[in-house]
PDB file of N, CA and C in Angstrom:
ATOM      1  N   MET Z   1      -2.239  13.327  -5.065  1.00  0.00           N
ATOM      2  CA  MET Z   1      -3.160  14.062  -5.894  1.00  0.00           C
ATOM      3  C   MET Z   1      -4.548  14.018  -5.268  1.00  0.00           C
ATOM      4  N   LYS Z   2      -4.693  14.643  -4.176  1.00  0.00           N
ATOM      5  CA  LYS Z   2      -5.973  14.622  -3.480  1.00  0.00           C
ATOM      6  C   LYS Z   2      -7.068  15.327  -4.272  1.00  0.00           C
ATOM      7  N   GLY Z   3      -6.700  16.176  -5.217  1.00  0.00           N
ATOM      8  CA  GLY Z   3      -7.696  16.868  -6.025  1.00  0.00           C
ATOM      9  C   GLY Z   3      -8.494  15.936  -6.925  1.00  0.00           C
ATOM     10  N   VAL Z   4      -7.962  14.766  -7.210  1.00  0.00           N
ATOM     11  CA  VAL Z   4      -8.675  13.788  -8.032  1.00  0.00           C
ATOM     12  C   VAL Z   4      -9.040  12.564  -7.207  1.00  0.00           C
ATOM     13  N   ALA Z   5      -9.082  12.720  -5.915  1.00  0.00           N
ATOM     14  CA  ALA Z   5      -9.472  11.661  -4.977  1.00  0.00           C
ATOM     15  C   ALA Z   5      -8.497  10.490  -4.968  1.00  0.00           C
ATOM     16  N   GLY Z   6      -7.338  10.619  -5.624  1.00  0.00           N
ATOM     17  CA  GLY Z   6      -6.322   9.573  -5.568  1.00  0.00           C
ATOM     18  C   GLY Z   6      -6.713   8.268  -6.223  1.00  0.00           C
ATOM     19  N   LYS Z   7      -7.613   8.297  -7.197  1.00  0.00           N
ATOM     20  CA  LYS Z   7      -8.070   7.068  -7.833  1.00  0.00           C
ATOM     21  C   LYS Z   7      -7.953   7.167  -9.344  1.00  0.00           C
ATOM     22  N   ILE Z   8      -7.810   6.000  -9.971  1.00  0.00           N
ATOM     23  CA  ILE Z   8      -7.784   5.899 -11.429  1.00  0.00           C
ATOM     24  C   ILE Z   8      -8.912   4.960 -11.827  1.00  0.00           C
ATOM     25  N   LEU Z   9      -9.743   5.394 -12.741  1.00  0.00           N
ATOM     26  CA  LEU Z   9     -10.842   4.575 -13.237  1.00  0.00           C
ATOM     27  C   LEU Z   9     -10.434   3.998 -14.582  1.00  0.00           C
ATOM     28  N   ARG Z  10     -10.444   2.666 -14.677  1.00  0.00           N
ATOM     29  CA  ARG Z  10     -10.118   1.994 -15.933  1.00  0.00           C
ATOM     30  C   ARG Z  10     -11.398   1.355 -16.469  1.00  0.00           C
ATOM     31  N   ILE Z  11     -11.690   1.646 -17.728  1.00  0.00           N
ATOM     32  CA  ILE Z  11     -12.905   1.126 -18.356  1.00  0.00           C
ATOM     33  C   ILE Z  11     -12.512   0.324 -19.589  1.00  0.00           C
ATOM     34  N   ASP Z  12     -12.872  -0.957 -19.600  1.00  0.00           N
ATOM     35  CA  ASP Z  12     -12.619  -1.836 -20.743  1.00  0.00           C
ATOM     36  C   ASP Z  12     -13.891  -1.853 -21.588  1.00  0.00           C
ATOM     37  N   LEU Z  13     -13.853  -1.181 -22.727  1.00  0.00           N
ATOM     38  CA  LEU Z  13     -15.042  -1.070 -23.568  1.00  0.00           C
ATOM     39  C   LEU Z  13     -15.430  -2.389 -24.225  1.00  0.00           C
ATOM     40  N   THR Z  14     -14.470  -3.290 -24.390  1.00  0.00           N
ATOM     41  CA  THR Z  14     -14.765  -4.573 -25.012  1.00  0.00           C
ATOM     42  C   THR Z  14     -15.589  -5.459 -24.086  1.00  0.00           C
ATOM     43  N   SER Z  15     -15.148  -5.585 -22.834  1.00  0.00           N
ATOM     44  CA  SER Z  15     -15.839  -6.471 -21.896  1.00  0.00           C
ATOM     45  C   SER Z  15     -16.864  -5.748 -21.030  1.00  0.00           C
ATOM     46  N   GLY Z  16     -16.795  -4.421 -20.997  1.00  0.00           N
ATOM     47  CA  GLY Z  16     -17.708  -3.656 -20.152  1.00  0.00           C
ATOM     48  C   GLY Z  16     -17.288  -3.628 -18.694  1.00  0.00           C
ATOM     49  N   ARG Z  17     -16.076  -4.056 -18.429  1.00  0.00           N
ATOM     50  CA  ARG Z  17     -15.569  -4.114 -17.055  1.00  0.00           C
ATOM     51  C   ARG Z  17     -15.043  -2.749 -16.623  1.00  0.00           C
ATOM     52  N   ILE Z  18     -15.366  -2.366 -15.401  1.00  0.00           N
ATOM     53  CA  ILE Z  18     -14.891  -1.111 -14.824  1.00  0.00           C
ATOM     54  C   ILE Z  18     -14.142  -1.441 -13.543  1.00  0.00           C
ATOM     55  N   THR Z  19     -12.921  -0.930 -13.416  1.00  0.00           N
ATOM     56  CA  THR Z  19     -12.143  -1.137 -12.199  1.00  0.00           C
ATOM     57  C   THR Z  19     -11.644   0.203 -11.679  1.00  0.00           C
ATOM     58  N   VAL Z  20     -11.558   0.289 -10.360  1.00  0.00           N
ATOM     59  CA  VAL Z  20     -11.054   1.491  -9.706  1.00  0.00           C
ATOM     60  C   VAL Z  20      -9.748   1.124  -9.020  1.00  0.00           C
ATOM     61  N   GLU Z  21      -8.701   1.878  -9.319  1.00  0.00           N
ATOM     62  CA  GLU Z  21      -7.391   1.630  -8.724  1.00  0.00           C
ATOM     63  C   GLU Z  21      -6.993   2.817  -7.861  1.00  0.00           C
ATOM     64  N   GLU Z  22      -6.315   2.523  -6.772  1.00  0.00           N
ATOM     65  CA  GLU Z  22      -5.780   3.564  -5.906  1.00  0.00           C
ATOM     66  C   GLU Z  22      -4.259   3.408  -5.876  1.00  0.00           C
ATOM     67  N   PRO Z  23      -3.561   4.058  -6.801  1.00  0.00           N
ATOM     68  CA  PRO Z  23      -2.109   3.917  -6.874  1.00  0.00           C
ATOM     69  C   PRO Z  23      -1.431   4.523  -5.652  1.00  0.00           C
ATOM     70  N   GLY Z  24      -0.306   3.941  -5.298  1.00  0.00           N
ATOM     71  CA  GLY Z  24       0.447   4.431  -4.151  1.00  0.00           C
ATOM     72  C   GLY Z  24       1.403   5.558  -4.520  1.00  0.00           C
ATOM     73  N   GLU Z  25       2.155   5.967  -3.545  1.00  0.00           N
ATOM     74  CA  GLU Z  25       3.094   7.074  -3.715  1.00  0.00           C
ATOM     75  C   GLU Z  25       4.126   6.785  -4.801  1.00  0.00           C
ATOM     76  N   ALA Z  26       4.574   5.536  -4.894  1.00  0.00           N
ATOM     77  CA  ALA Z  26       5.582   5.171  -5.896  1.00  0.00           C
ATOM     78  C   ALA Z  26       5.082   5.446  -7.316  1.00  0.00           C
ATOM     79  N   PHE Z  27       3.812   5.209  -7.568  1.00  0.00           N
ATOM     80  CA  PHE Z  27       3.232   5.477  -8.885  1.00  0.00           C
ATOM     81  C   PHE Z  27       3.362   6.950  -9.244  1.00  0.00           C
ATOM     82  N   TYR Z  28       2.975   7.814  -8.310  1.00  0.00           N
ATOM     83  CA  TYR Z  28       3.019   9.249  -8.572  1.00  0.00           C
ATOM     84  C   TYR Z  28       4.446   9.741  -8.757  1.00  0.00           C
ATOM     85  N   ARG Z  29       5.355   9.207  -7.983  1.00  0.00           N
ATOM     86  CA  ARG Z  29       6.756   9.618  -8.126  1.00  0.00           C
ATOM     87  C   ARG Z  29       7.331   9.159  -9.461  1.00  0.00           C
ATOM     88  N   ARG Z  30       6.963   7.964  -9.902  1.00  0.00           N
ATOM     89  CA  ARG Z  30       7.501   7.417 -11.144  1.00  0.00           C
ATOM     90  C   ARG Z  30       6.924   8.113 -12.372  1.00  0.00           C
ATOM     91  N   TYR Z  31       5.617   8.290 -12.423  1.00  0.00           N
ATOM     92  CA  TYR Z  31       4.986   8.765 -13.648  1.00  0.00           C
ATOM     93  C   TYR Z  31       4.678  10.254 -13.676  1.00  0.00           C
ATOM     94  N   LEU Z  32       4.542  10.871 -12.533  1.00  0.00           N
ATOM     95  CA  LEU Z  32       4.239  12.296 -12.513  1.00  0.00           C
ATOM     96  C   LEU Z  32       5.417  13.124 -12.034  1.00  0.00           C
ATOM     97  N   GLY Z  33       6.417  12.464 -11.447  1.00  0.00           N
ATOM     98  CA  GLY Z  33       7.648  13.134 -11.038  1.00  0.00           C
ATOM     99  C   GLY Z  33       7.492  14.072  -9.860  1.00  0.00           C
ATOM    100  N   GLY Z  34       8.622  14.392  -9.265  1.00  0.00           N
ATOM    101  CA  GLY Z  34       8.659  15.390  -8.195  1.00  0.00           C
ATOM    102  C   GLY Z  34       8.009  14.969  -6.893  1.00  0.00           C
ATOM    103  N   ALA Z  35       8.504  15.519  -5.812  1.00  0.00           N
ATOM    104  CA  ALA Z  35       7.979  15.206  -4.489  1.00  0.00           C
ATOM    105  C   ALA Z  35       6.826  16.126  -4.112  1.00  0.00           C
ATOM    106  N   GLY Z  36       6.590  17.197  -4.866  1.00  0.00           N
ATOM    107  CA  GLY Z  36       5.524  18.129  -4.535  1.00  0.00           C
ATOM    108  C   GLY Z  36       4.137  17.575  -4.793  1.00  0.00           C
ATOM    109  N   ILE Z  37       4.048  16.433  -5.466  1.00  0.00           N
ATOM    110  CA  ILE Z  37       2.750  15.867  -5.817  1.00  0.00           C
ATOM    111  C   ILE Z  37       2.160  15.083  -4.661  1.00  0.00           C
ATOM    112  N   VAL Z  38       2.998  14.371  -3.915  1.00  0.00           N
ATOM    113  CA  VAL Z  38       2.487  13.522  -2.824  1.00  0.00           C
ATOM    114  C   VAL Z  38       2.645  14.161  -1.488  1.00  0.00           C
TER     115      VAL Z  38
END
């Protein structure tokens, strides 16, 4: 998903913590399905 820079931003409103994750190909195949995504 290069259109979204391949990153997920997680924001914990309770603690104020912000983390940036870069999921791999397995994540996209599992949750978004199909080979056309990666």
